[in-house]
Amino acid sequence: SSMGSSMRCSRDPARHPPVARRRLAYCPSPGAPATDGDRSSVTESPRLKLVVAIPDRLSELVQKGEVQPRYYNPGDLFDEVHIVTTNDDRPDPAAVRPMVGRARLGLHNLPEDSGMPHRRPEWLHPWRLRRWARPGVDLARRIAPDLVRCHGADWNIVLAREIRRRLRVRYAVSLHINP
C-alpha cells in the first residue's frame, strides 16, 4: 500500500476545532501527486471566529481612554470577533473597533438577570441559569465561533459553559484580579 492513500489533508473540523489560522492547502487525491497547475483540490482558509464574553461596560472603557489596540484579538488571529456583554451597554462600534484589530466586529448584549444574584442559593438551580443563557447559545449557534473567551469570573462563564455544553465550542477564561 502506498503512503499517499493513507494520508489525510486535515483533521475533521467537527471533532477538532481549528486553533490557528490555516493557509491554502493543496490536497492531492490519494495516490496522485499534487502539481502547481492542479488547483481543483485547493481549499480556502476558514474564517476564524471568536466570541468574547465580558461583564464590562465598553462605553466606560472608551470614555476613560482605555482602548487598547487588538486587546480582544491579539495578533489578529481571528477574522471575526463578536463581543457579548452581559449588560445593556451600547458602545459606539467605531470607538471599540481598534480593540479587535483587522477583524470584523460584532457587538451583542445579553443582560444578566438582575433578580438572580439576590435570590436564595436554593433558587439558583442550573435550569434557571441555562434559561438565562439560552439567547446567548442561540446567538453562538448563528455565529459558529471557533472559541469563546471570557474576561473575569461572572455571568459570562455561565454563558461560555452553556455554549460548550450545547454546541461543543471550547472556551477559555482570563481571570483579571485587583488586589
Tab-separated table of N, CA and C in Angstrom:
chain	number	residue	atom	x	y	z
A	1	SER	N	0.843	-1.191	0.000
A	1	SER	CA	0.000	0.000	0.000
A	1	SER	C	0.875	1.237	0.000
A	2	SER	N	0.434	2.263	-0.688
A	2	SER	CA	1.220	3.494	-0.767
A	2	SER	C	0.864	4.421	0.383
A	3	MET	N	1.829	5.216	0.801
A	3	MET	CA	1.581	6.149	1.900
A	3	MET	C	0.570	7.207	1.516
A	4	GLY	N	0.518	7.592	0.240
A	4	GLY	CA	-0.395	8.648	-0.208
A	4	GLY	C	-1.848	8.313	0.051
A	5	SER	N	-2.202	7.020	0.005
A	5	SER	CA	-3.604	6.668	0.183
A	5	SER	C	-4.040	6.750	1.640
A	6	SER	N	-3.084	6.738	2.569
A	6	SER	CA	-3.473	6.798	3.971
A	6	SER	C	-3.297	8.197	4.563
A	7	MET	N	-2.761	9.141	3.793
A	7	MET	CA	-2.551	10.484	4.319
A	7	MET	C	-3.858	11.262	4.323
A	8	ARG	N	-4.023	12.058	5.349
A	8	ARG	CA	-5.185	12.942	5.414
A	8	ARG	C	-4.700	14.367	5.296
A	9	CYS	N	-5.470	15.208	4.626
A	9	CYS	CA	-5.057	16.595	4.427
A	9	CYS	C	-5.345	17.457	5.644
A	10	SER	N	-6.399	17.155	6.357
A	10	SER	CA	-6.732	17.952	7.541
A	10	SER	C	-7.543	17.109	8.498
A	11	ARG	N	-7.618	17.605	9.718
A	11	ARG	CA	-8.412	16.904	10.714
A	11	ARG	C	-9.880	17.222	10.508
A	12	ASP	N	-10.729	16.393	11.052
A	12	ASP	CA	-12.168	16.606	10.971
A	12	ASP	C	-12.516	17.827	11.812
A	13	PRO	N	-13.003	18.942	11.200
A	13	PRO	CA	-13.261	20.160	11.969
A	13	PRO	C	-14.372	19.990	13.002
A	14	ALA	N	-15.255	19.048	12.818
A	14	ALA	CA	-16.322	18.838	13.797
A	14	ALA	C	-15.752	18.279	15.104
A	15	ARG	N	-14.698	17.450	14.994
A	15	ARG	CA	-14.117	16.843	16.190
A	15	ARG	C	-12.926	17.632	16.723
A	16	HIS	N	-12.255	18.386	15.848
A	16	HIS	CA	-11.067	19.127	16.237
A	16	HIS	C	-11.186	20.550	15.726
A	17	PRO	N	-11.793	21.468	16.499
A	17	PRO	CA	-11.909	22.851	16.032
A	17	PRO	C	-10.531	23.453	15.776
A	18	PRO	N	-10.439	24.333	14.782
A	18	PRO	CA	-9.147	24.926	14.474
A	18	PRO	C	-8.652	25.799	15.616
A	19	VAL	N	-7.357	25.785	15.847
A	19	VAL	CA	-6.784	26.622	16.885
A	19	VAL	C	-5.817	27.644	16.299
A	20	ALA	N	-5.530	27.545	15.033
A	20	ALA	CA	-4.654	28.517	14.389
A	20	ALA	C	-5.116	28.713	12.950
A	21	ARG	N	-4.743	29.828	12.374
A	21	ARG	CA	-5.133	30.145	11.009
A	21	ARG	C	-4.551	29.108	10.054
A	22	ARG	N	-5.377	28.578	9.181
A	22	ARG	CA	-4.906	27.613	8.196
A	22	ARG	C	-4.639	28.329	6.885
A	23	ARG	N	-3.615	27.935	6.211
A	23	ARG	CA	-3.245	28.510	4.919
A	23	ARG	C	-3.925	27.717	3.798
A	24	LEU	N	-3.774	28.207	2.564
A	24	LEU	CA	-4.263	27.428	1.434
A	24	LEU	C	-3.545	26.086	1.442
A	25	ALA	N	-4.286	25.034	1.257
A	25	ALA	CA	-3.683	23.698	1.299
A	25	ALA	C	-3.971	22.976	0.000
A	26	TYR	N	-2.950	22.332	-0.541
A	26	TYR	CA	-3.115	21.509	-1.726
A	26	TYR	C	-3.263	20.078	-1.247
A	27	CYS	N	-4.409	19.503	-1.462
A	27	CYS	CA	-4.692	18.142	-1.004
A	27	CYS	C	-4.860	17.242	-2.213
A	28	PRO	N	-3.833	16.501	-2.555
A	28	PRO	CA	-3.951	15.628	-3.725
A	28	PRO	C	-4.871	14.454	-3.440
A	29	SER	N	-5.431	13.916	-4.486
A	29	SER	CA	-6.215	12.686	-4.350
A	29	SER	C	-5.281	11.593	-3.868
A	30	PRO	N	-5.805	10.598	-3.156
A	30	PRO	CA	-4.936	9.513	-2.697
A	30	PRO	C	-4.187	8.889	-3.872
A	31	GLY	N	-2.867	8.800	-3.733
A	31	GLY	CA	-2.051	8.174	-4.751
A	31	GLY	C	-1.641	9.089	-5.883
A	32	ALA	N	-2.224	10.302	-5.975
A	32	ALA	CA	-1.882	11.222	-7.057
A	32	ALA	C	-1.098	12.391	-6.503
A	33	PRO	N	0.089	12.646	-7.056
A	33	PRO	CA	0.875	13.776	-6.551
A	33	PRO	C	0.254	15.106	-6.969
A	34	ALA	N	0.379	16.114	-6.094
A	34	ALA	CA	-0.122	17.453	-6.417
A	34	ALA	C	0.878	18.144	-7.318
A	35	THR	N	0.377	18.936	-8.216
A	35	THR	CA	1.254	19.729	-9.072
A	35	THR	C	0.861	21.181	-8.921
A	36	ASP	N	1.750	22.093	-9.323
A	36	ASP	CA	1.445	23.511	-9.208
A	36	ASP	C	0.238	23.892	-10.064
A	37	GLY	N	0.010	23.183	-11.149
A	37	GLY	CA	-1.112	23.511	-12.014
A	37	GLY	C	-2.431	22.927	-11.526
A	38	ASP	N	-2.405	22.031	-10.551
A	38	ASP	CA	-3.624	21.383	-10.068
A	38	ASP	C	-4.280	22.246	-8.994
A	39	ARG	N	-5.268	23.020	-9.389
A	39	ARG	CA	-5.954	23.906	-8.449
A	39	ARG	C	-7.314	23.356	-8.036
A	40	SER	N	-7.696	22.203	-8.549
A	40	SER	CA	-9.019	21.658	-8.243
A	40	SER	C	-9.148	21.222	-6.796
A	41	SER	N	-8.027	20.971	-6.132
A	41	SER	CA	-8.101	20.484	-4.761
A	41	SER	C	-7.683	21.543	-3.731
A	42	VAL	N	-7.704	22.812	-4.135
A	42	VAL	CA	-7.340	23.883	-3.215
A	42	VAL	C	-8.517	24.163	-2.290
A	43	THR	N	-8.224	24.264	-1.001
A	43	THR	CA	-9.264	24.620	-0.046
A	43	THR	C	-8.918	25.965	0.559
A	44	GLU	N	-9.911	26.818	0.753
A	44	GLU	CA	-9.698	28.131	1.330
A	44	GLU	C	-9.552	28.015	2.836
A	45	SER	N	-8.828	28.957	3.423
A	45	SER	CA	-8.710	29.015	4.869
A	45	SER	C	-10.066	29.373	5.468
A	46	PRO	N	-10.475	28.653	6.488
A	46	PRO	CA	-11.757	29.018	7.112
A	46	PRO	C	-11.593	30.338	7.856
A	47	ARG	N	-12.675	31.080	7.941
A	47	ARG	CA	-12.668	32.314	8.722
A	47	ARG	C	-12.763	31.923	10.185
A	48	LEU	N	-11.779	32.323	10.973
A	48	LEU	CA	-11.792	32.005	12.388
A	48	LEU	C	-12.617	33.053	13.129
A	49	LYS	N	-13.509	32.553	13.994
A	49	LYS	CA	-14.431	33.434	14.712
A	49	LYS	C	-14.261	33.255	16.208
A	50	LEU	N	-14.263	34.375	16.905
A	50	LEU	CA	-14.110	34.393	18.357
A	50	LEU	C	-15.297	35.106	18.972
A	51	VAL	N	-15.844	34.523	20.032
A	51	VAL	CA	-16.836	35.213	20.848
A	51	VAL	C	-16.134	35.584	22.144
A	52	VAL	N	-16.172	36.864	22.488
A	52	VAL	CA	-15.598	37.357	23.736
A	52	VAL	C	-16.767	37.740	24.634
A	53	ALA	N	-16.901	37.065	25.763
A	53	ALA	CA	-17.997	37.338	26.701
A	53	ALA	C	-17.422	38.116	27.880
A	54	ILE	N	-17.964	39.322	28.084
A	54	ILE	CA	-17.416	40.202	29.123
A	54	ILE	C	-18.532	40.839	29.954
A	55	PRO	N	-18.245	41.122	31.214
A	55	PRO	CA	-19.204	41.848	32.037
A	55	PRO	C	-18.987	43.368	31.962
A	56	ASP	N	-17.899	43.810	31.333
A	56	ASP	CA	-17.531	45.231	31.314
A	56	ASP	C	-18.476	46.068	30.462
A	57	ARG	N	-18.569	47.331	30.844
A	57	ARG	CA	-19.305	48.315	30.050
A	57	ARG	C	-18.269	48.979	29.142
A	58	LEU	N	-18.274	48.622	27.882
A	58	LEU	CA	-17.277	49.129	26.939
A	58	LEU	C	-17.341	50.648	26.797
A	59	SER	N	-18.524	51.217	26.932
A	59	SER	CA	-18.655	52.681	26.840
A	59	SER	C	-17.804	53.372	27.896
A	60	GLU	N	-17.739	52.785	29.093
A	60	GLU	CA	-16.925	53.368	30.160
A	60	GLU	C	-15.436	53.261	29.836
A	61	LEU	N	-15.018	52.134	29.250
A	61	LEU	CA	-13.611	51.986	28.860
A	61	LEU	C	-13.241	53.015	27.790
A	62	VAL	N	-14.130	53.208	26.826
A	62	VAL	CA	-13.890	54.186	25.763
A	62	VAL	C	-13.819	55.582	26.361
A	63	GLN	N	-14.749	55.893	27.258
A	63	GLN	CA	-14.795	57.210	27.893
A	63	GLN	C	-13.522	57.506	28.688
A	64	LYS	N	-12.958	56.486	29.339
A	64	LYS	CA	-11.731	56.664	30.125
A	64	LYS	C	-10.480	56.642	29.248
A	65	GLY	N	-10.633	56.353	27.955
A	65	GLY	CA	-9.482	56.298	27.056
A	65	GLY	C	-8.697	55.002	27.184
A	66	GLU	N	-9.343	53.940	27.625
A	66	GLU	CA	-8.668	52.651	27.822
A	66	GLU	C	-8.882	51.696	26.645
A	67	VAL	N	-8.831	52.226	25.440
A	67	VAL	CA	-8.976	51.418	24.231
A	67	VAL	C	-7.592	50.919	23.832
A	68	GLN	N	-7.367	49.630	23.999
A	68	GLN	CA	-6.087	49.018	23.660
A	68	GLN	C	-6.206	48.318	22.297
A	69	PRO	N	-5.379	48.683	21.328
A	69	PRO	CA	-5.454	48.025	20.018
A	69	PRO	C	-5.288	46.506	20.139
A	70	ARG	N	-6.167	45.792	19.459
A	70	ARG	CA	-6.169	44.325	19.384
A	70	ARG	C	-6.298	43.634	20.747
A	71	TYR	N	-6.813	44.329	21.734
A	71	TYR	CA	-6.946	43.731	23.065
A	71	TYR	C	-7.795	42.458	23.027
A	72	TYR	N	-8.868	42.476	22.242
A	72	TYR	CA	-9.743	41.307	22.146
A	72	TYR	C	-9.377	40.392	20.984
A	73	ASN	N	-8.307	40.699	20.259
A	73	ASN	CA	-7.861	39.868	19.144
A	73	ASN	C	-6.340	39.945	19.018
A	74	PRO	N	-5.614	39.463	20.031
A	74	PRO	CA	-4.154	39.561	19.986
A	74	PRO	C	-3.575	38.879	18.750
A	75	GLY	N	-2.659	39.561	18.101
A	75	GLY	CA	-2.008	39.001	16.919
A	75	GLY	C	-2.910	38.924	15.707
A	76	ASP	N	-4.083	39.536	15.771
A	76	ASP	CA	-5.043	39.476	14.656
A	76	ASP	C	-5.292	38.039	14.211
A	77	LEU	N	-5.367	37.126	15.148
A	77	LEU	CA	-5.557	35.709	14.843
A	77	LEU	C	-6.938	35.429	14.260
A	78	PHE	N	-7.964	36.134	14.747
A	78	PHE	CA	-9.329	35.857	14.328
A	78	PHE	C	-9.798	36.843	13.268
A	79	ASP	N	-10.652	36.356	12.378
A	79	ASP	CA	-11.193	37.172	11.293
A	79	ASP	C	-12.471	37.886	11.715
A	80	GLU	N	-13.175	37.316	12.679
A	80	GLU	CA	-14.380	37.925	13.232
A	80	GLU	C	-14.306	37.832	14.745
A	81	VAL	N	-14.617	38.943	15.413
A	81	VAL	CA	-14.678	38.963	16.867
A	81	VAL	C	-16.043	39.513	17.250
A	82	HIS	N	-16.791	38.692	17.967
A	82	HIS	CA	-18.115	39.083	18.455
A	82	HIS	C	-18.018	39.285	19.958
A	83	ILE	N	-18.250	40.516	20.403
A	83	ILE	CA	-18.187	40.827	21.829
A	83	ILE	C	-19.602	40.780	22.380
A	84	VAL	N	-19.802	39.917	23.376
A	84	VAL	CA	-21.096	39.778	24.044
A	84	VAL	C	-20.941	40.334	25.449
A	85	THR	N	-21.637	41.420	25.737
A	85	THR	CA	-21.587	41.985	27.078
A	85	THR	C	-22.789	41.485	27.866
A	86	THR	N	-22.565	41.184	29.133
A	86	THR	CA	-23.658	40.714	29.983
A	86	THR	C	-24.284	41.907	30.703
A	87	ASN	N	-24.511	42.966	29.927
A	87	ASN	CA	-25.165	44.172	30.435
A	87	ASN	C	-25.912	44.825	29.275
A	88	ASP	N	-26.446	46.012	29.507
A	88	ASP	CA	-27.234	46.686	28.465
A	88	ASP	C	-26.466	47.815	27.778
A	89	ASP	N	-25.156	47.832	27.910
A	89	ASP	CA	-24.306	48.869	27.331
A	89	ASP	C	-24.369	48.825	25.807
A	90	ARG	N	-24.424	49.991	25.178
A	90	ARG	CA	-24.442	50.105	23.713
A	90	ARG	C	-23.311	51.029	23.270
A	91	PRO	N	-22.075	50.531	23.254
A	91	PRO	CA	-20.944	51.398	22.893
A	91	PRO	C	-20.939	51.741	21.410
A	92	ASP	N	-20.229	52.805	21.080
A	92	ASP	CA	-20.054	53.211	19.691
A	92	ASP	C	-19.131	52.197	19.012
A	93	PRO	N	-19.616	51.467	18.001
A	93	PRO	CA	-18.778	50.457	17.340
A	93	PRO	C	-17.469	51.023	16.792
A	94	ALA	N	-17.484	52.249	16.296
A	94	ALA	CA	-16.258	52.849	15.751
A	94	ALA	C	-15.215	53.046	16.848
A	95	ALA	N	-15.643	53.312	18.069
A	95	ALA	CA	-14.715	53.511	19.176
A	95	ALA	C	-14.140	52.182	19.678
A	96	VAL	N	-14.908	51.109	19.539
A	96	VAL	CA	-14.481	49.783	20.003
A	96	VAL	C	-13.651	49.073	18.935
A	97	ARG	N	-13.833	49.436	17.698
A	97	ARG	CA	-13.215	48.764	16.552
A	97	ARG	C	-11.712	48.502	16.697
A	98	PRO	N	-10.903	49.465	17.183
A	98	PRO	CA	-9.467	49.190	17.307
A	98	PRO	C	-9.150	48.016	18.234
A	99	MET	N	-10.050	47.688	19.143
A	99	MET	CA	-9.809	46.617	20.106
A	99	MET	C	-9.851	45.225	19.480
A	100	VAL	N	-10.341	45.121	18.225
A	100	VAL	CA	-10.387	43.820	17.553
A	100	VAL	C	-9.453	43.768	16.343
A	101	GLY	N	-8.622	44.787	16.172
A	101	GLY	CA	-7.661	44.789	15.075
A	101	GLY	C	-8.341	44.800	13.724
A	102	ARG	N	-7.877	43.930	12.825
A	102	ARG	CA	-8.434	43.875	11.467
A	102	ARG	C	-9.702	43.040	11.365
A	103	ALA	N	-10.099	42.413	12.445
A	103	ALA	CA	-11.266	41.519	12.415
A	103	ALA	C	-12.568	42.302	12.243
A	104	ARG	N	-13.537	41.611	11.701
A	104	ARG	CA	-14.892	42.160	11.636
A	104	ARG	C	-15.456	42.155	13.054
A	105	LEU	N	-16.090	43.247	13.467
A	105	LEU	CA	-16.598	43.402	14.827
A	105	LEU	C	-18.095	43.172	14.888
A	106	GLY	N	-18.512	42.403	15.876
A	106	GLY	CA	-19.930	42.247	16.187
A	106	GLY	C	-20.132	42.587	17.655
A	107	LEU	N	-21.114	43.429	17.965
A	107	LEU	CA	-21.424	43.795	19.348
A	107	LEU	C	-22.807	43.261	19.697
A	108	HIS	N	-22.908	42.579	20.829
A	108	HIS	CA	-24.160	41.955	21.240
A	108	HIS	C	-24.338	42.138	22.747
A	109	ASN	N	-25.591	42.122	23.189
A	109	ASN	CA	-25.892	42.233	24.616
A	109	ASN	C	-26.683	41.033	25.080
A	110	LEU	N	-26.339	40.565	26.251
A	110	LEU	CA	-27.108	39.536	26.936
A	110	LEU	C	-27.154	39.953	28.409
A	111	PRO	N	-28.035	40.921	28.721
A	111	PRO	CA	-28.053	41.449	30.097
A	111	PRO	C	-28.325	40.354	31.120
A	112	GLU	N	-27.583	40.430	32.226
A	112	GLU	CA	-27.791	39.460	33.296
A	112	GLU	C	-29.170	39.652	33.898
A	113	ASP	N	-29.688	38.609	34.472
A	113	ASP	CA	-30.976	38.657	35.143
A	113	ASP	C	-30.748	39.324	36.492
A	114	SER	N	-31.184	40.571	36.617
A	114	SER	CA	-30.890	41.342	37.819
A	114	SER	C	-31.499	40.735	39.080
A	115	GLY	N	-32.496	39.881	38.928
A	115	GLY	CA	-33.113	39.263	40.097
A	115	GLY	C	-32.355	38.056	40.609
A	116	MET	N	-31.581	37.405	39.758
A	116	MET	CA	-30.941	36.152	40.175
A	116	MET	C	-29.885	36.299	41.265
A	117	PRO	N	-29.006	37.314	41.231
A	117	PRO	CA	-27.997	37.373	42.294
A	117	PRO	C	-28.597	37.567	43.689
A	118	HIS	N	-29.812	38.077	43.751
A	118	HIS	CA	-30.429	38.339	45.046
A	118	HIS	C	-31.306	37.188	45.515
A	119	ARG	N	-31.408	36.160	44.740
A	119	ARG	CA	-32.208	35.002	45.133
A	119	ARG	C	-31.454	34.156	46.148
A	120	ARG	N	-32.210	33.418	46.877
A	120	ARG	CA	-31.585	32.482	47.806
A	120	ARG	C	-30.858	31.409	47.005
A	121	PRO	N	-29.736	30.897	47.527
A	121	PRO	CA	-28.948	29.911	46.768
A	121	PRO	C	-29.760	28.711	46.284
A	122	GLU	N	-30.732	28.275	47.052
A	122	GLU	CA	-31.501	27.112	46.609
A	122	GLU	C	-32.359	27.426	45.383
A	123	TRP	N	-32.556	28.707	45.078
A	123	TRP	CA	-33.316	29.080	43.885
A	123	TRP	C	-32.436	29.185	42.641
A	124	LEU	N	-31.128	29.167	42.810
A	124	LEU	CA	-30.226	29.267	41.665
A	124	LEU	C	-29.958	27.883	41.081
A	125	HIS	N	-30.996	27.249	40.622
A	125	HIS	CA	-30.869	25.937	40.002
A	125	HIS	C	-30.229	26.079	38.633
A	126	PRO	N	-29.532	25.043	38.199
A	126	PRO	CA	-28.918	25.093	36.861
A	126	PRO	C	-29.929	25.414	35.759
A	127	TRP	N	-31.183	24.968	35.893
A	127	TRP	CA	-32.146	25.248	34.823
A	127	TRP	C	-32.427	26.737	34.715
A	128	ARG	N	-32.366	27.485	35.811
A	128	ARG	CA	-32.555	28.946	35.739
A	128	ARG	C	-31.377	29.595	35.007
A	129	LEU	N	-30.183	29.134	35.299
A	129	LEU	CA	-29.000	29.677	34.631
A	129	LEU	C	-29.006	29.330	33.146
A	130	ARG	N	-29.402	28.102	32.826
A	130	ARG	CA	-29.485	27.702	31.413
A	130	ARG	C	-30.533	28.519	30.676
A	131	ARG	N	-31.653	28.803	31.346
A	131	ARG	CA	-32.708	29.604	30.721
A	131	ARG	C	-32.188	31.006	30.411
A	132	TRP	N	-31.413	31.584	31.352
A	132	TRP	CA	-30.841	32.914	31.101
A	132	TRP	C	-29.871	32.861	29.915
A	133	ALA	N	-29.067	31.807	29.818
A	133	ALA	CA	-28.035	31.711	28.778
A	133	ALA	C	-28.588	31.323	27.413
A	134	ARG	N	-29.804	30.833	27.345
A	134	ARG	CA	-30.354	30.315	26.074
A	134	ARG	C	-30.240	31.291	24.901
A	135	PRO	N	-30.588	32.593	25.056
A	135	PRO	CA	-30.422	33.507	23.907
A	135	PRO	C	-28.959	33.642	23.466
A	136	GLY	N	-28.031	33.561	24.401
A	136	GLY	CA	-26.613	33.619	24.054
A	136	GLY	C	-26.155	32.384	23.309
A	137	VAL	N	-26.698	31.228	23.679
A	137	VAL	CA	-26.384	29.982	22.970
A	137	VAL	C	-26.936	30.054	21.545
A	138	ASP	N	-28.148	30.590	21.405
A	138	ASP	CA	-28.738	30.748	20.064
A	138	ASP	C	-27.890	31.697	19.211
A	139	LEU	N	-27.401	32.780	19.819
A	139	LEU	CA	-26.523	33.707	19.112
A	139	LEU	C	-25.249	32.993	18.674
A	140	ALA	N	-24.651	32.230	19.575
A	140	ALA	CA	-23.423	31.492	19.242
A	140	ALA	C	-23.676	30.473	18.140
A	141	ARG	N	-24.835	29.874	18.119
A	141	ARG	CA	-25.164	28.918	17.046
A	141	ARG	C	-25.142	29.626	15.695
A	142	ARG	N	-25.674	30.859	15.642
A	142	ARG	CA	-25.682	31.620	14.383
A	142	ARG	C	-24.274	32.075	13.994
A	143	ILE	N	-23.464	32.452	14.984
A	143	ILE	CA	-22.099	32.921	14.713
A	143	ILE	C	-21.179	31.766	14.345
A	144	ALA	N	-21.357	30.612	14.980
A	144	ALA	CA	-20.498	29.430	14.808
A	144	ALA	C	-19.038	29.753	15.150
A	145	PRO	N	-18.774	30.149	16.404
A	145	PRO	CA	-17.399	30.508	16.768
A	145	PRO	C	-16.486	29.294	16.890
A	146	ASP	N	-15.191	29.565	16.763
A	146	ASP	CA	-14.182	28.537	16.965
A	146	ASP	C	-13.754	28.479	18.429
A	147	LEU	N	-13.975	29.581	19.147
A	147	LEU	CA	-13.571	29.672	20.544
A	147	LEU	C	-14.397	30.743	21.233
A	148	VAL	N	-14.665	30.544	22.523
A	148	VAL	CA	-15.292	31.566	23.360
A	148	VAL	C	-14.262	31.945	24.415
A	149	ARG	N	-14.063	33.232	24.595
A	149	ARG	CA	-13.122	33.709	25.612
A	149	ARG	C	-13.871	34.593	26.592
A	150	CYS	N	-13.690	34.308	27.877
A	150	CYS	CA	-14.327	35.095	28.939
A	150	CYS	C	-13.278	35.925	29.645
A	151	HIS	N	-13.642	37.145	29.973
A	151	HIS	CA	-12.791	38.002	30.787
A	151	HIS	C	-13.440	38.099	32.151
A	152	GLY	N	-12.751	37.617	33.179
A	152	GLY	CA	-13.282	37.669	34.534
A	152	GLY	C	-14.230	36.514	34.800
A	153	ALA	N	-14.585	36.383	36.071
A	153	ALA	CA	-15.488	35.305	36.505
A	153	ALA	C	-16.827	35.919	36.880
A	154	ASP	N	-17.762	35.866	35.969
A	154	ASP	CA	-19.068	36.478	36.178
A	154	ASP	C	-20.092	35.656	35.405
A	155	TRP	N	-21.194	36.282	35.043
A	155	TRP	CA	-22.244	35.600	34.283
A	155	TRP	C	-21.725	35.077	32.954
A	156	ASN	N	-20.678	35.707	32.420
A	156	ASN	CA	-20.144	35.293	31.129
A	156	ASN	C	-19.642	33.850	31.151
A	157	ILE	N	-19.192	33.374	32.302
A	157	ILE	CA	-18.734	31.984	32.375
A	157	ILE	C	-19.918	31.024	32.293
A	158	VAL	N	-21.050	31.409	32.848
A	158	VAL	CA	-22.266	30.598	32.712
A	158	VAL	C	-22.608	30.474	31.231
A	159	LEU	N	-22.517	31.589	30.523
A	159	LEU	CA	-22.797	31.572	29.084
A	159	LEU	C	-21.800	30.674	28.340
A	160	ALA	N	-20.510	30.826	28.625
A	160	ALA	CA	-19.488	30.017	27.940
A	160	ALA	C	-19.693	28.531	28.204
A	161	ARG	N	-20.023	28.184	29.436
A	161	ARG	CA	-20.238	26.779	29.772
A	161	ARG	C	-21.434	26.208	29.016
A	162	GLU	N	-22.483	26.996	28.903
A	162	GLU	CA	-23.658	26.525	28.167
A	162	GLU	C	-23.363	26.382	26.678
A	163	ILE	N	-22.588	27.297	26.116
A	163	ILE	CA	-22.188	27.174	24.710
A	163	ILE	C	-21.360	25.905	24.532
A	164	ARG	N	-20.480	25.627	25.465
A	164	ARG	CA	-19.667	24.409	25.410
A	164	ARG	C	-20.563	23.164	25.493
A	165	ARG	N	-21.496	23.203	26.432
A	165	ARG	CA	-22.369	22.043	26.654
A	165	ARG	C	-23.281	21.788	25.454
A	166	ARG	N	-23.847	22.831	24.883
A	166	ARG	CA	-24.825	22.677	23.805
A	166	ARG	C	-24.193	22.595	22.416
A	167	LEU	N	-23.108	23.369	22.183
A	167	LEU	CA	-22.547	23.463	20.829
A	167	LEU	C	-21.152	22.851	20.706
A	168	ARG	N	-20.577	22.402	21.813
A	168	ARG	CA	-19.249	21.783	21.829
A	168	ARG	C	-18.148	22.744	21.367
A	169	VAL	N	-18.294	24.028	21.694
A	169	VAL	CA	-17.278	25.026	21.377
A	169	VAL	C	-16.429	25.243	22.632
A	170	ARG	N	-15.131	25.160	22.486
A	170	ARG	CA	-14.231	25.335	23.627
A	170	ARG	C	-14.257	26.772	24.123
A	171	TYR	N	-13.908	26.927	25.409
A	171	TYR	CA	-13.802	28.274	25.947
A	171	TYR	C	-12.592	28.390	26.850
A	172	ALA	N	-12.135	29.637	26.983
A	172	ALA	CA	-11.009	29.959	27.863
A	172	ALA	C	-11.438	31.115	28.741
A	173	VAL	N	-10.947	31.121	29.982
A	173	VAL	CA	-11.290	32.178	30.925
A	173	VAL	C	-10.006	32.895	31.315
A	174	SER	N	-10.023	34.222	31.184
A	174	SER	CA	-8.919	35.068	31.658
A	174	SER	C	-9.386	35.736	32.937
A	175	LEU	N	-8.751	35.367	34.063
A	175	LEU	CA	-9.122	35.977	35.334
A	175	LEU	C	-8.302	37.252	35.545
A	176	HIS	N	-9.006	38.337	35.745
A	176	HIS	CA	-8.375	39.626	35.994
A	176	HIS	C	-8.720	40.026	37.420
A	177	ILE	N	-7.696	40.139	38.265
A	177	ILE	CA	-7.945	40.400	39.680
A	177	ILE	C	-7.192	41.664	40.096
A	178	ASN	N	-7.848	42.460	40.892
A	178	ASN	CA	-7.190	43.609	41.501
A	178	ASN	C	-7.036	43.337	42.993
A	179	PRO	N	-5.820	43.515	43.535
A	179	PRO	CA	-5.635	43.236	44.966
A	179	PRO	C	-6.377	44.208	45.858
